CSV table of C-alpha atoms in Angstrom, one decimal:
chain,number,residue,atom,x,y,z
A,28,MET,CA,121.8,-198.4,-148.5
A,29,ALA,CA,121.5,-202.0,-149.9
A,30,ARG,CA,118.8,-204.2,-148.6
A,31,VAL,CA,119.0,-207.9,-147.7
A,32,LEU,CA,115.6,-209.7,-147.9
A,33,LEU,CA,115.2,-212.9,-146.0
A,34,ASN,CA,113.5,-216.1,-147.0
A,35,GLN,CA,109.8,-216.4,-146.0
A,36,HIS,CA,110.2,-219.9,-144.5
A,37,ARG,CA,113.4,-219.4,-142.6
A,38,LYS,CA,113.6,-219.9,-138.8
A,39,LYS,CA,112.8,-216.6,-137.1
A,40,ARG,CA,116.2,-216.4,-135.4
A,41,LEU,CA,116.7,-212.7,-136.0
A,42,GLU,CA,113.4,-211.9,-134.4
A,43,ALA,CA,114.5,-213.9,-131.4
A,44,GLY,CA,117.6,-211.8,-130.9
A,45,HIS,CA,120.2,-213.8,-132.9
A,46,PRO,CA,122.7,-211.3,-134.3
A,47,TRP,CA,123.8,-213.3,-137.4
A,48,VAL,CA,122.3,-213.7,-140.9
A,49,PHE,CA,123.5,-216.7,-142.9
A,50,GLN,CA,123.8,-217.0,-146.6
A,51,SER,CA,121.1,-219.7,-146.6
A,52,GLU,CA,118.6,-217.3,-145.1
A,53,VAL,CA,118.9,-214.7,-147.8
A,54,MET,CA,116.2,-214.5,-150.5
A,55,GLU,CA,117.5,-211.5,-152.4
A,56,ILE,CA,119.9,-208.6,-152.1
A,57,GLN,CA,118.7,-205.3,-153.5
A,58,GLY,CA,121.2,-202.5,-154.4
A,59,GLU,CA,124.9,-202.2,-154.7
A,60,VAL,CA,126.8,-204.2,-152.0
A,61,VAL,CA,130.1,-202.9,-150.7
A,62,PRO,CA,131.8,-205.6,-148.5
A,63,GLY,CA,132.0,-204.4,-144.9
A,64,GLU,CA,129.4,-201.6,-145.3
A,65,ILE,CA,126.0,-201.2,-143.6
A,66,VAL,CA,122.9,-202.8,-145.1
A,67,GLU,CA,119.3,-203.1,-144.0
A,68,VAL,CA,117.8,-206.5,-143.3
A,69,THR,CA,114.1,-207.1,-144.0
A,70,ASN,CA,111.7,-209.9,-144.1
A,71,HIS,CA,110.5,-211.3,-147.4
A,72,LYS,CA,107.9,-208.5,-147.7
A,73,GLY,CA,110.5,-205.8,-147.2
A,74,HIS,CA,109.6,-204.9,-143.6
A,75,PHE,CA,112.6,-203.6,-141.6
A,76,LEU,CA,114.1,-206.0,-139.1
A,77,ALA,CA,117.6,-204.7,-138.4
A,78,LYS,CA,120.8,-203.3,-139.9
A,79,GLY,CA,124.4,-204.5,-139.8
A,80,TYR,CA,127.5,-204.9,-141.9
A,81,ILE,CA,127.7,-207.3,-144.8
A,82,ASN,CA,130.4,-209.6,-146.1
A,83,PRO,CA,129.3,-211.6,-149.1
A,84,ALA,CA,132.4,-213.7,-148.9
A,85,SER,CA,131.4,-215.1,-145.5
A,86,GLN,CA,128.8,-217.7,-144.7
A,87,MET,CA,127.8,-215.3,-142.0
A,88,ILE,CA,126.8,-212.7,-144.5
A,89,VAL,CA,125.4,-210.0,-142.1
A,90,ARG,CA,126.2,-209.3,-138.5
A,91,ILE,CA,123.6,-207.1,-136.8
A,92,LEU,CA,124.5,-203.8,-135.1
A,93,SER,CA,121.1,-202.2,-134.6
A,94,TYR,CA,117.4,-202.8,-134.6
A,95,ASP,CA,116.6,-199.1,-135.0
A,96,PRO,CA,116.1,-198.0,-138.6
A,97,ASN,CA,117.1,-194.4,-137.7
A,98,GLU,CA,120.3,-195.3,-135.8
A,99,VAL,CA,123.4,-194.1,-137.6
A,100,ILE,CA,126.4,-196.4,-137.5
A,101,ASP,CA,129.2,-193.8,-136.9
A,102,TYR,CA,131.9,-193.0,-134.4
A,103,ALA,CA,129.3,-191.8,-131.9
A,104,PHE,CA,127.6,-195.2,-132.2
A,105,PHE,CA,130.8,-197.1,-131.3
A,106,LEU,CA,131.6,-194.6,-128.4
A,107,ARG,CA,128.1,-195.2,-127.0
A,108,LYS,CA,128.3,-199.0,-127.2
A,109,ILE,CA,131.8,-199.2,-125.7
A,110,ARG,CA,130.9,-196.8,-122.9
A,111,GLN,CA,127.8,-199.0,-122.1
A,112,ALA,CA,130.0,-202.1,-122.1
A,113,ALA,CA,132.4,-200.4,-119.6
A,114,GLN,CA,129.5,-199.4,-117.4
A,115,PHE,CA,128.2,-202.9,-117.4
A,116,ARG,CA,131.5,-204.3,-116.1
A,117,GLU,CA,131.7,-201.5,-113.4
A,118,ARG,CA,128.4,-202.7,-112.1
A,119,PHE,CA,128.9,-206.5,-112.2
A,120,VAL,CA,132.7,-207.3,-112.1
A,121,ASP,CA,134.6,-207.1,-108.8
A,122,ASN,CA,137.7,-205.8,-110.6
A,123,PRO,CA,136.7,-204.1,-113.9
A,124,ARG,CA,140.4,-203.3,-114.5
A,125,ALA,CA,141.0,-207.0,-115.2
A,126,CYS,CA,138.2,-208.5,-117.3
A,127,ARG,CA,136.7,-208.9,-120.7
A,128,VAL,CA,135.3,-205.4,-121.4
A,129,ILE,CA,133.8,-206.1,-124.9
A,130,TYR,CA,132.4,-209.5,-125.7
A,131,GLY,CA,131.4,-209.2,-129.3
A,132,GLU,CA,127.7,-210.0,-130.0
A,133,ALA,CA,126.8,-210.0,-126.3
A,134,ASP,CA,127.8,-206.3,-126.2
A,135,PHE,CA,126.1,-205.6,-129.5
A,136,LEU,CA,129.4,-205.2,-131.2
A,137,PRO,CA,129.7,-208.4,-133.3
A,138,GLY,CA,133.2,-209.5,-134.3
A,139,LEU,CA,135.0,-207.4,-131.6
A,140,ILE,CA,136.7,-208.8,-128.5
A,141,VAL,CA,138.5,-206.5,-126.0
A,142,ASP,CA,140.2,-207.7,-122.8
A,143,ARG,CA,141.5,-205.3,-120.2
A,144,TYR,CA,144.8,-205.9,-118.4
A,145,GLU,CA,145.0,-202.8,-116.1
A,146,ASP,CA,146.2,-200.0,-118.4
A,147,THR,CA,146.6,-202.2,-121.5
A,148,LEU,CA,143.8,-203.3,-123.8
A,149,VAL,CA,144.1,-206.4,-126.0
A,150,VAL,CA,141.8,-206.4,-129.0
A,151,GLN,CA,140.7,-209.1,-131.4
A,152,VAL,CA,138.9,-208.1,-134.6
A,153,LEU,CA,137.1,-211.1,-136.1
A,154,SER,CA,135.1,-209.6,-139.0
A,155,LEU,CA,135.5,-207.4,-142.0
A,156,GLY,CA,132.9,-205.0,-140.8
A,157,MET,CA,134.9,-204.3,-137.6
A,158,GLU,CA,138.2,-204.2,-139.4
A,159,LYS,CA,137.0,-201.4,-141.6
A,160,ARG,CA,136.0,-199.4,-138.5
A,161,ILE,CA,139.2,-200.1,-136.5
A,162,ASN,CA,140.1,-196.4,-136.2
A,163,TRP,CA,136.7,-195.5,-134.7
A,164,ILE,CA,137.1,-198.5,-132.3
A,165,ARG,CA,140.6,-197.4,-131.4
A,166,ASP,CA,139.6,-193.8,-130.7
A,167,ALA,CA,136.5,-194.8,-128.7
A,168,LEU,CA,138.5,-197.3,-126.6
A,169,VAL,CA,141.0,-194.5,-125.8
A,170,GLU,CA,138.3,-192.1,-124.9
A,171,VAL,CA,136.4,-194.5,-122.6
A,172,PHE,CA,139.3,-196.4,-120.9
A,173,ALA,CA,142.3,-194.0,-121.3
A,174,PRO,CA,144.8,-196.9,-121.8
A,175,THR,CA,148.5,-196.5,-122.1
A,176,GLY,CA,148.5,-199.0,-124.9
A,177,ILE,CA,146.2,-201.1,-127.1
A,178,TYR,CA,147.6,-204.4,-128.6
A,179,LEU,CA,146.0,-206.3,-131.6
A,180,ARG,CA,145.9,-210.1,-131.3
A,181,ASN,CA,144.5,-210.8,-134.7
A,182,ASP,CA,146.5,-214.1,-134.9
A,183,VAL,CA,143.3,-216.2,-135.1
A,184,PRO,CA,142.4,-218.5,-138.0
A,185,VAL,CA,138.7,-217.5,-137.9
A,186,ARG,CA,139.7,-214.2,-139.7
A,187,LYS,CA,140.5,-216.2,-142.8
A,188,LEU,CA,136.7,-217.0,-143.1
A,189,GLU,CA,136.2,-213.2,-143.4
A,190,GLY,CA,139.0,-212.9,-146.0
A,191,LEU,CA,141.2,-211.2,-143.5
A,192,ALA,CA,144.9,-211.8,-142.8
A,193,GLU,CA,146.3,-212.9,-139.4
A,194,GLY,CA,148.7,-210.7,-137.5
A,195,LYS,CA,149.4,-208.9,-134.3
A,196,GLY,CA,151.1,-205.7,-133.1
A,197,VAL,CA,150.6,-202.4,-131.3
A,198,LEU,CA,147.5,-200.4,-132.3
A,199,TYR,CA,148.0,-197.5,-129.9
A,200,GLY,CA,150.5,-196.2,-127.4
A,201,GLU,CA,153.0,-198.4,-125.7
A,202,CYS,CA,152.4,-202.1,-124.8
A,203,PRO,CA,154.6,-204.1,-122.5
A,204,ARG,CA,154.8,-207.7,-123.4
A,205,GLU,CA,153.9,-208.7,-119.8
A,206,VAL,CA,151.3,-207.2,-117.6
A,207,LEU,CA,150.5,-207.8,-113.9
A,208,ILE,CA,146.8,-208.2,-113.1
A,209,GLU,CA,144.7,-209.1,-110.1
A,210,GLU,CA,141.8,-211.5,-110.1
A,211,ASN,CA,139.9,-212.9,-107.0
A,212,GLY,CA,142.6,-211.2,-104.9
A,213,LEU,CA,145.4,-213.1,-106.6
A,214,LYS,CA,148.1,-211.8,-108.9
A,215,TYR,CA,149.1,-213.0,-112.3
A,216,TYR,CA,151.6,-212.3,-115.0
A,217,VAL,CA,149.9,-212.1,-118.4
A,218,ASP,CA,151.9,-212.4,-121.6
A,219,ILE,CA,149.7,-210.3,-124.1
A,220,VAL,CA,152.0,-211.1,-127.0
A,221,GLU,CA,152.4,-214.9,-126.9
A,222,GLY,CA,149.9,-216.0,-124.3
A,223,GLN,CA,146.9,-218.1,-125.5
A,224,LYS,CA,143.9,-216.1,-126.9
A,225,THR,CA,144.5,-212.6,-125.6
A,226,GLY,CA,146.8,-213.8,-122.8
A,227,PHE,CA,144.4,-214.9,-120.1
A,228,PHE,CA,141.1,-216.8,-119.7
A,229,TYR,CA,138.8,-214.4,-117.9
A,230,ASP,CA,135.7,-216.6,-118.4
A,231,GLN,CA,136.5,-218.9,-115.5
A,232,ARG,CA,136.9,-216.1,-112.9
A,233,GLU,CA,133.8,-216.8,-110.9
A,234,ASN,CA,134.1,-220.6,-111.4
A,235,ARG,CA,137.7,-220.5,-109.9
A,236,ALA,CA,136.4,-218.7,-106.9
A,237,SER,CA,133.5,-221.2,-106.5
A,238,ILE,CA,135.9,-224.0,-105.4
A,239,ALA,CA,136.6,-222.2,-102.0
A,240,PRO,CA,134.2,-224.4,-100.0
A,241,LEU,CA,136.0,-227.6,-101.2
A,242,MET,CA,139.3,-226.6,-99.8
A,243,LYS,CA,138.8,-227.1,-96.0
A,244,GLY,CA,137.4,-229.7,-93.7
A,245,TRP,CA,139.6,-232.6,-94.6
A,246,GLY,CA,141.7,-233.0,-91.4
A,247,GLU,CA,139.7,-235.8,-90.0
A,248,LYS,CA,139.7,-237.8,-93.2
A,249,HIS,CA,143.5,-237.4,-93.2
A,250,GLY,CA,143.6,-238.9,-89.7
A,251,ILE,CA,144.0,-235.6,-87.8
A,252,THR,CA,141.8,-234.5,-84.9
A,253,LEU,CA,141.7,-231.6,-82.5
A,254,GLN,CA,142.8,-232.6,-79.0
A,255,HIS,CA,143.8,-230.8,-75.9
A,256,VAL,CA,147.5,-230.9,-75.5
A,257,GLU,CA,149.6,-229.6,-72.7
A,258,ILE,CA,152.1,-227.1,-74.0
A,259,ASP,CA,154.3,-225.1,-71.5
A,260,GLY,CA,152.0,-226.1,-68.7
A,261,GLU,CA,148.9,-225.0,-70.5
A,262,GLN,CA,146.1,-227.0,-72.2
A,263,LYS,CA,145.8,-226.0,-75.8
A,264,LEU,CA,143.5,-227.4,-78.5
A,265,MET,CA,145.8,-228.6,-81.2
A,266,PRO,CA,145.6,-230.8,-84.4
A,267,VAL,CA,147.0,-234.2,-83.6
A,268,ASP,CA,147.7,-237.1,-86.0
A,269,LYS,CA,147.1,-240.8,-85.5
A,270,ARG,CA,150.4,-241.3,-83.7
A,271,GLY,CA,149.5,-238.6,-81.2
A,272,LYS,CA,151.9,-236.1,-82.5
A,273,VAL,CA,151.0,-232.4,-82.9
A,274,VAL,CA,150.7,-231.4,-86.5
A,275,LYS,CA,152.6,-228.2,-87.2
A,276,ASN,CA,151.4,-227.7,-90.8
A,277,PRO,CA,149.0,-224.7,-90.6
A,278,PHE,CA,147.0,-226.2,-93.5
A,279,TRP,CA,146.4,-229.5,-91.8
A,280,ASP,CA,142.6,-229.2,-92.5
A,281,GLY,CA,143.1,-228.4,-96.2
A,282,ALA,CA,142.4,-230.5,-99.2
A,283,GLU,CA,144.9,-232.5,-101.3
A,284,VAL,CA,144.2,-231.3,-104.8
A,285,LEU,CA,145.1,-232.4,-108.4
A,286,GLU,CA,144.6,-229.8,-111.1
A,287,CYS,CA,145.1,-231.0,-114.7
A,288,PHE,CA,145.6,-228.6,-117.6
A,289,THR,CA,146.7,-225.9,-115.2
A,290,HIS,CA,147.9,-223.4,-117.9
A,291,THR,CA,148.5,-220.3,-115.8
A,292,GLY,CA,147.9,-222.0,-112.5
A,293,SER,CA,144.7,-220.2,-111.9
A,294,PHE,CA,142.7,-223.0,-110.2
A,295,THR,CA,145.8,-224.0,-108.2
A,296,LEU,CA,146.1,-220.4,-107.0
A,297,ASN,CA,142.5,-220.3,-105.9
A,298,ALA,CA,142.8,-223.7,-104.2
A,299,CYS,CA,145.9,-222.4,-102.2
A,300,LYS,CA,144.2,-219.1,-101.3
A,301,HIS,CA,141.3,-221.0,-99.8
A,302,GLY,CA,143.4,-223.4,-97.7
A,303,ALA,CA,144.4,-226.4,-99.8
A,304,LYS,CA,147.1,-228.4,-98.0
A,305,LYS,CA,148.9,-229.5,-101.2
A,306,VAL,CA,148.2,-229.1,-104.9
A,307,THR,CA,149.6,-231.1,-107.8
A,308,ALA,CA,149.5,-228.8,-110.9
A,309,LEU,CA,149.9,-230.6,-114.2
A,310,ASP,CA,150.2,-229.5,-117.8
A,311,ILE,CA,151.7,-231.0,-121.0
A,312,SER,CA,153.4,-227.7,-121.8
A,313,GLU,CA,156.7,-226.9,-120.0
A,314,HIS,CA,156.1,-223.2,-120.8
A,315,ALA,CA,152.7,-223.4,-119.1
A,316,ILE,CA,154.2,-225.0,-116.0
A,317,GLU,CA,156.9,-222.3,-115.9
A,318,THR,CA,154.2,-219.6,-116.2
A,319,ALA,CA,152.1,-221.3,-113.4
A,320,LYS,CA,155.2,-221.6,-111.2
A,321,ARG,CA,155.9,-217.9,-111.6
A,322,ASN,CA,152.3,-217.0,-110.7
A,323,ILE,CA,152.3,-219.3,-107.7
A,324,THR,CA,155.6,-218.0,-106.5
A,325,LEU,CA,154.3,-214.4,-106.9
A,326,ASN,CA,151.5,-215.2,-104.5
A,327,GLY,CA,153.6,-217.0,-102.0
A,328,PHE,CA,152.2,-220.6,-102.4
A,329,LEU,CA,155.2,-222.4,-103.9
A,330,HIS,CA,155.8,-224.6,-100.9
A,331,ARG,CA,152.3,-226.1,-101.3
A,332,VAL,CA,152.5,-226.9,-105.0
A,333,GLU,CA,154.1,-229.8,-106.9
A,334,PHE,CA,154.5,-229.3,-110.6
A,335,VAL,CA,154.2,-232.1,-113.2
A,336,VAL,CA,154.8,-231.9,-117.0
A,337,ALA,CA,152.8,-234.7,-118.5
A,338,ASN,CA,150.0,-235.7,-120.8
A,339,ALA,CA,146.9,-235.5,-118.6
A,340,PHE,CA,145.3,-238.6,-120.1
A,341,ASP,CA,148.4,-240.7,-119.4
A,342,TYR,CA,148.9,-239.3,-116.0
A,343,LEU,CA,145.3,-239.9,-114.8
A,344,ARG,CA,145.4,-243.5,-116.1
A,345,ALA,CA,148.8,-244.2,-114.6
A,346,ASN,CA,147.7,-242.9,-111.2
A,347,VAL,CA,144.5,-244.9,-111.2
A,348,GLU,CA,146.6,-248.0,-111.8
A,349,ALA,CA,149.0,-246.9,-109.0
A,350,GLY,CA,146.1,-246.5,-106.5
A,351,LYS,CA,146.7,-242.8,-105.9
A,352,SER,CA,143.9,-240.5,-104.8
A,353,TRP,CA,143.1,-236.9,-104.0
A,354,ASP,CA,140.3,-235.0,-102.1
A,355,VAL,CA,139.6,-232.8,-105.1
A,356,VAL,CA,140.4,-233.4,-108.8
A,357,ILE,CA,140.1,-230.4,-111.2
A,358,LEU,CA,139.8,-230.9,-115.0
A,359,ASP,CA,139.8,-227.7,-117.1
A,360,PRO,CA,140.9,-228.9,-120.6
A,361,PRO,CA,141.1,-226.9,-123.8
A,362,ALA,CA,138.3,-227.4,-126.3
A,363,PHE,CA,138.2,-231.0,-127.6
A,364,ALA,CA,135.5,-230.2,-130.2
A,365,LYS,CA,136.3,-227.2,-132.4
A,366,SER,CA,133.8,-228.3,-135.1
A,367,ARG,CA,130.5,-230.2,-135.2
A,368,GLY,CA,132.4,-233.1,-136.8
A,369,ALA,CA,134.7,-233.4,-133.9
A,370,VAL,CA,132.0,-234.0,-131.3
A,371,LYS,CA,132.2,-237.8,-131.3
A,372,GLY,CA,135.9,-237.8,-130.7
A,373,ALA,CA,135.5,-235.1,-128.1
A,374,CYS,CA,133.0,-237.2,-126.2
A,375,ARG,CA,135.5,-240.0,-125.9
A,376,GLY,CA,138.1,-237.5,-124.6
A,377,TYR,CA,135.8,-236.0,-122.0
A,378,LYS,CA,134.7,-239.4,-120.9
A,379,ASP,CA,138.2,-240.6,-120.6
A,380,ILE,CA,139.5,-237.8,-118.4
A,381,ASN,CA,136.4,-237.6,-116.3
A,382,LEU,CA,136.2,-241.4,-115.8
A,383,ASN,CA,139.8,-241.6,-114.5
A,384,GLY,CA,139.5,-238.2,-112.7
A,385,MET,CA,136.6,-239.4,-110.6
A,386,LYS,CA,138.4,-242.7,-109.9
A,387,LEU,CA,141.1,-240.7,-108.4
A,388,VAL,CA,138.7,-238.8,-106.1
A,389,ARG,CA,138.5,-240.2,-102.5
A,390,PRO,CA,135.0,-241.2,-101.5
A,391,GLY,CA,133.1,-238.1,-100.5
A,392,GLY,CA,135.6,-235.9,-102.4
A,393,PHE,CA,134.9,-233.6,-105.3
A,394,LEU,CA,135.3,-233.6,-109.1
A,395,VAL,CA,135.6,-230.2,-110.6
A,396,THR,CA,135.1,-230.4,-114.4
A,397,ALA,CA,134.6,-228.1,-117.4
A,398,SER,CA,134.2,-228.0,-121.1
A,399,CYS,CA,134.8,-224.9,-123.3
A,400,SER,CA,133.7,-226.7,-126.5
A,401,TYR,CA,130.6,-224.9,-127.9
A,402,HIS,CA,129.7,-228.0,-130.0
A,403,MET,CA,129.5,-230.0,-126.8
A,404,SER,CA,126.1,-229.1,-125.6
A,405,PRO,CA,125.4,-228.9,-121.8
A,406,GLU,CA,123.1,-231.9,-122.1
A,407,LEU,CA,125.7,-234.0,-124.0
A,408,PHE,CA,128.5,-232.9,-121.5
A,409,LEU,CA,126.4,-234.1,-118.5
A,410,GLU,CA,125.4,-237.3,-120.3
A,411,THR,CA,129.1,-238.0,-121.0
A,412,ILE,CA,130.0,-237.5,-117.4
A,413,GLN,CA,127.2,-239.7,-116.3
A,414,ASP,CA,128.3,-242.4,-118.7
A,415,ALA,CA,131.8,-242.1,-117.1
A,416,ALA,CA,130.3,-242.4,-113.6
A,417,VAL,CA,128.5,-245.6,-114.5
A,418,ASP,CA,131.7,-247.2,-115.9
A,419,ALA,CA,133.7,-246.0,-112.9
A,420,LYS,CA,131.1,-247.4,-110.5
A,421,LYS,CA,130.6,-243.9,-108.9
A,422,ILE,CA,127.5,-242.0,-107.8
A,423,LEU,CA,127.8,-238.3,-108.5
A,424,ARG,CA,125.9,-235.5,-106.7
A,425,LEU,CA,125.8,-232.2,-108.6
A,426,ILE,CA,126.8,-229.3,-106.3
A,427,GLU,CA,127.4,-226.5,-108.7
A,428,TRP,CA,126.6,-225.9,-112.4
A,429,ARG,CA,127.8,-222.7,-114.0
A,430,GLY,CA,128.8,-221.0,-117.2
A,431,ALA,CA,131.1,-218.1,-118.1
A,432,GLY,CA,131.4,-215.1,-115.7
A,433,LYS,CA,129.4,-211.9,-115.8
A,434,ASP,CA,131.9,-210.2,-118.1
A,435,HIS,CA,130.8,-212.8,-120.7
A,436,PRO,CA,127.1,-212.1,-120.8
A,437,GLN,CA,124.8,-214.2,-123.1
A,438,ILE,CA,122.2,-212.9,-125.6
A,439,SER,CA,118.9,-214.8,-125.5
A,440,GLY,CA,118.3,-216.5,-128.8
A,441,ALA,CA,122.1,-216.9,-129.5
A,442,ASP,CA,123.2,-220.3,-128.2
A,443,GLU,CA,126.7,-219.8,-129.6
A,444,ALA,CA,127.6,-217.8,-126.5
A,445,HIS,CA,126.7,-220.7,-124.2
A,446,TYR,CA,130.0,-222.4,-124.8
A,447,LEU,CA,131.4,-222.9,-121.2
A,448,LYS,CA,130.1,-225.6,-119.0
A,449,PHE,CA,131.4,-225.9,-115.4
A,450,ALA,CA,130.4,-228.4,-112.8
A,451,ILE,CA,131.3,-229.5,-109.3
A,452,PHE,CA,130.3,-233.1,-108.3
A,453,GLU,CA,130.6,-234.9,-105.0
A,454,VAL,CA,131.9,-238.4,-105.8
A,455,ARG,CA,130.7,-241.5,-103.9
A,456,ASP,CA,131.5,-245.1,-104.4
A,457,ARG,CA,128.8,-247.4,-105.8
A,458,LYS,CA,129.4,-250.8,-104.2
C-alpha cells in the first residue's frame, strides 16, 4: 500500500477529524500510486494517521475512510457503514423512508450521497474512489434498504474535478421518473430524473416545520375579534370583522404569507398545514410553479395559495414601492455564492432580498430567511442581514437559528458541512 506523508508544519486538520487531505499538505508519496485505490496517510515521521482513497489528479488528493490501520476497505466495510447510516436515520428522522440516508463525509463515506424516496434510492457519486467501488455500494444499498430501484444522478459538474464524466441513469432495478413521498405529514411529487440535485431538498425538513408557531394569532391584527353573536336563538362566540359581520373563513386567525423561491412549494405547504390564511408562492421558473401547484393541490390547499412567476428581486422591490405587506415573508433562495470569489456579489444579493423582504413584513411580523451558500459564513450572513435592517430602519429579534436537519449531520473539524443557515426574525419598526 502506498503511503502519503504530510508536511510537518501543516495545520492539524486531519487530527481534528477533517476527512480531506489536500495536495498542499503532502510532503512525499512513497510507493506506487493507483488512482482511486487505498493509501495510508502518515505524519512527516511516518506515524499512521488514517487511510483513504487517492486521486492525484484532484486538489483533494486523499479522502479518508478509516482511522484504523487494521480495517480492510472491502464490501463488508461498505455494508457496515451503510447499515450504520440507516440505523442513524431510524433513530433521528421521523420518516426514514424519505430522507438523506448517506451524507458523504458525515457518514464516513466521502464522495457518496444517497437520498431515499420510499422504495427508490437516488445516488450521487462525487469522487473517483467511490466510482471504482460502485458495485459494492450498489449491492450494499440493496442489502440494507431492499429498494425496487436505484437511480444515478451523476449530472453534477464537481465530478469533472475528479476526472469523471457527468451522466445519469438506472443503476439497479426499475426507477419511476416520479415518486410520491411524505415529509412533515405532507405529500410531494418528486421528479428524480429532472428535479434539482437528486429531486428534493431534504435539508430544510425541520426548518420547514419550525414555522408552525408563526401561522396563527393574526386575527386581531387583521381587524377580526371574537364576539358573542346570536345565531338561531343561541349566543355563540364567533369571529367578527370591523363591520360587525361574522367571518366565515375558517382560517380567519391565520397569517398572510409571502414565500419567495418556492421551488416545490415546501414552505407554502407547511404554512398552509399550520393555519395560514393565504400564501403567495413565487418563483422565477414556470416549471417550479407548476410543480408547487401540483403539490399544493395534492394536499388540498389550492384555494389558499396564489402563484406568481416572477424574479424575486424585482417582485420584492415593486411591492415595497406599492406599499404591500404580509405577516410573514419567507426567503429561501438558491446558493448565491458558489465560490469564494463570489462572496462579495452574494452579500449584495442577500442584502437586497432581505432588506426588501423585511420592509414587506408588517410591524410585529416575521422574516424567515436562509442561505445555502457554504462560502457565506454564519457570521457574514447575520452581519449582512443586520446591515439590511439598519438600512430598512428595522429592529430584528432573532427567534430561531438553525442549520440542516438531522439527516445531514456535521463532523466536528469539517466546516464545509456547515453550509445551511436558517433564521426566523421578528421585525419591528425603528422610528
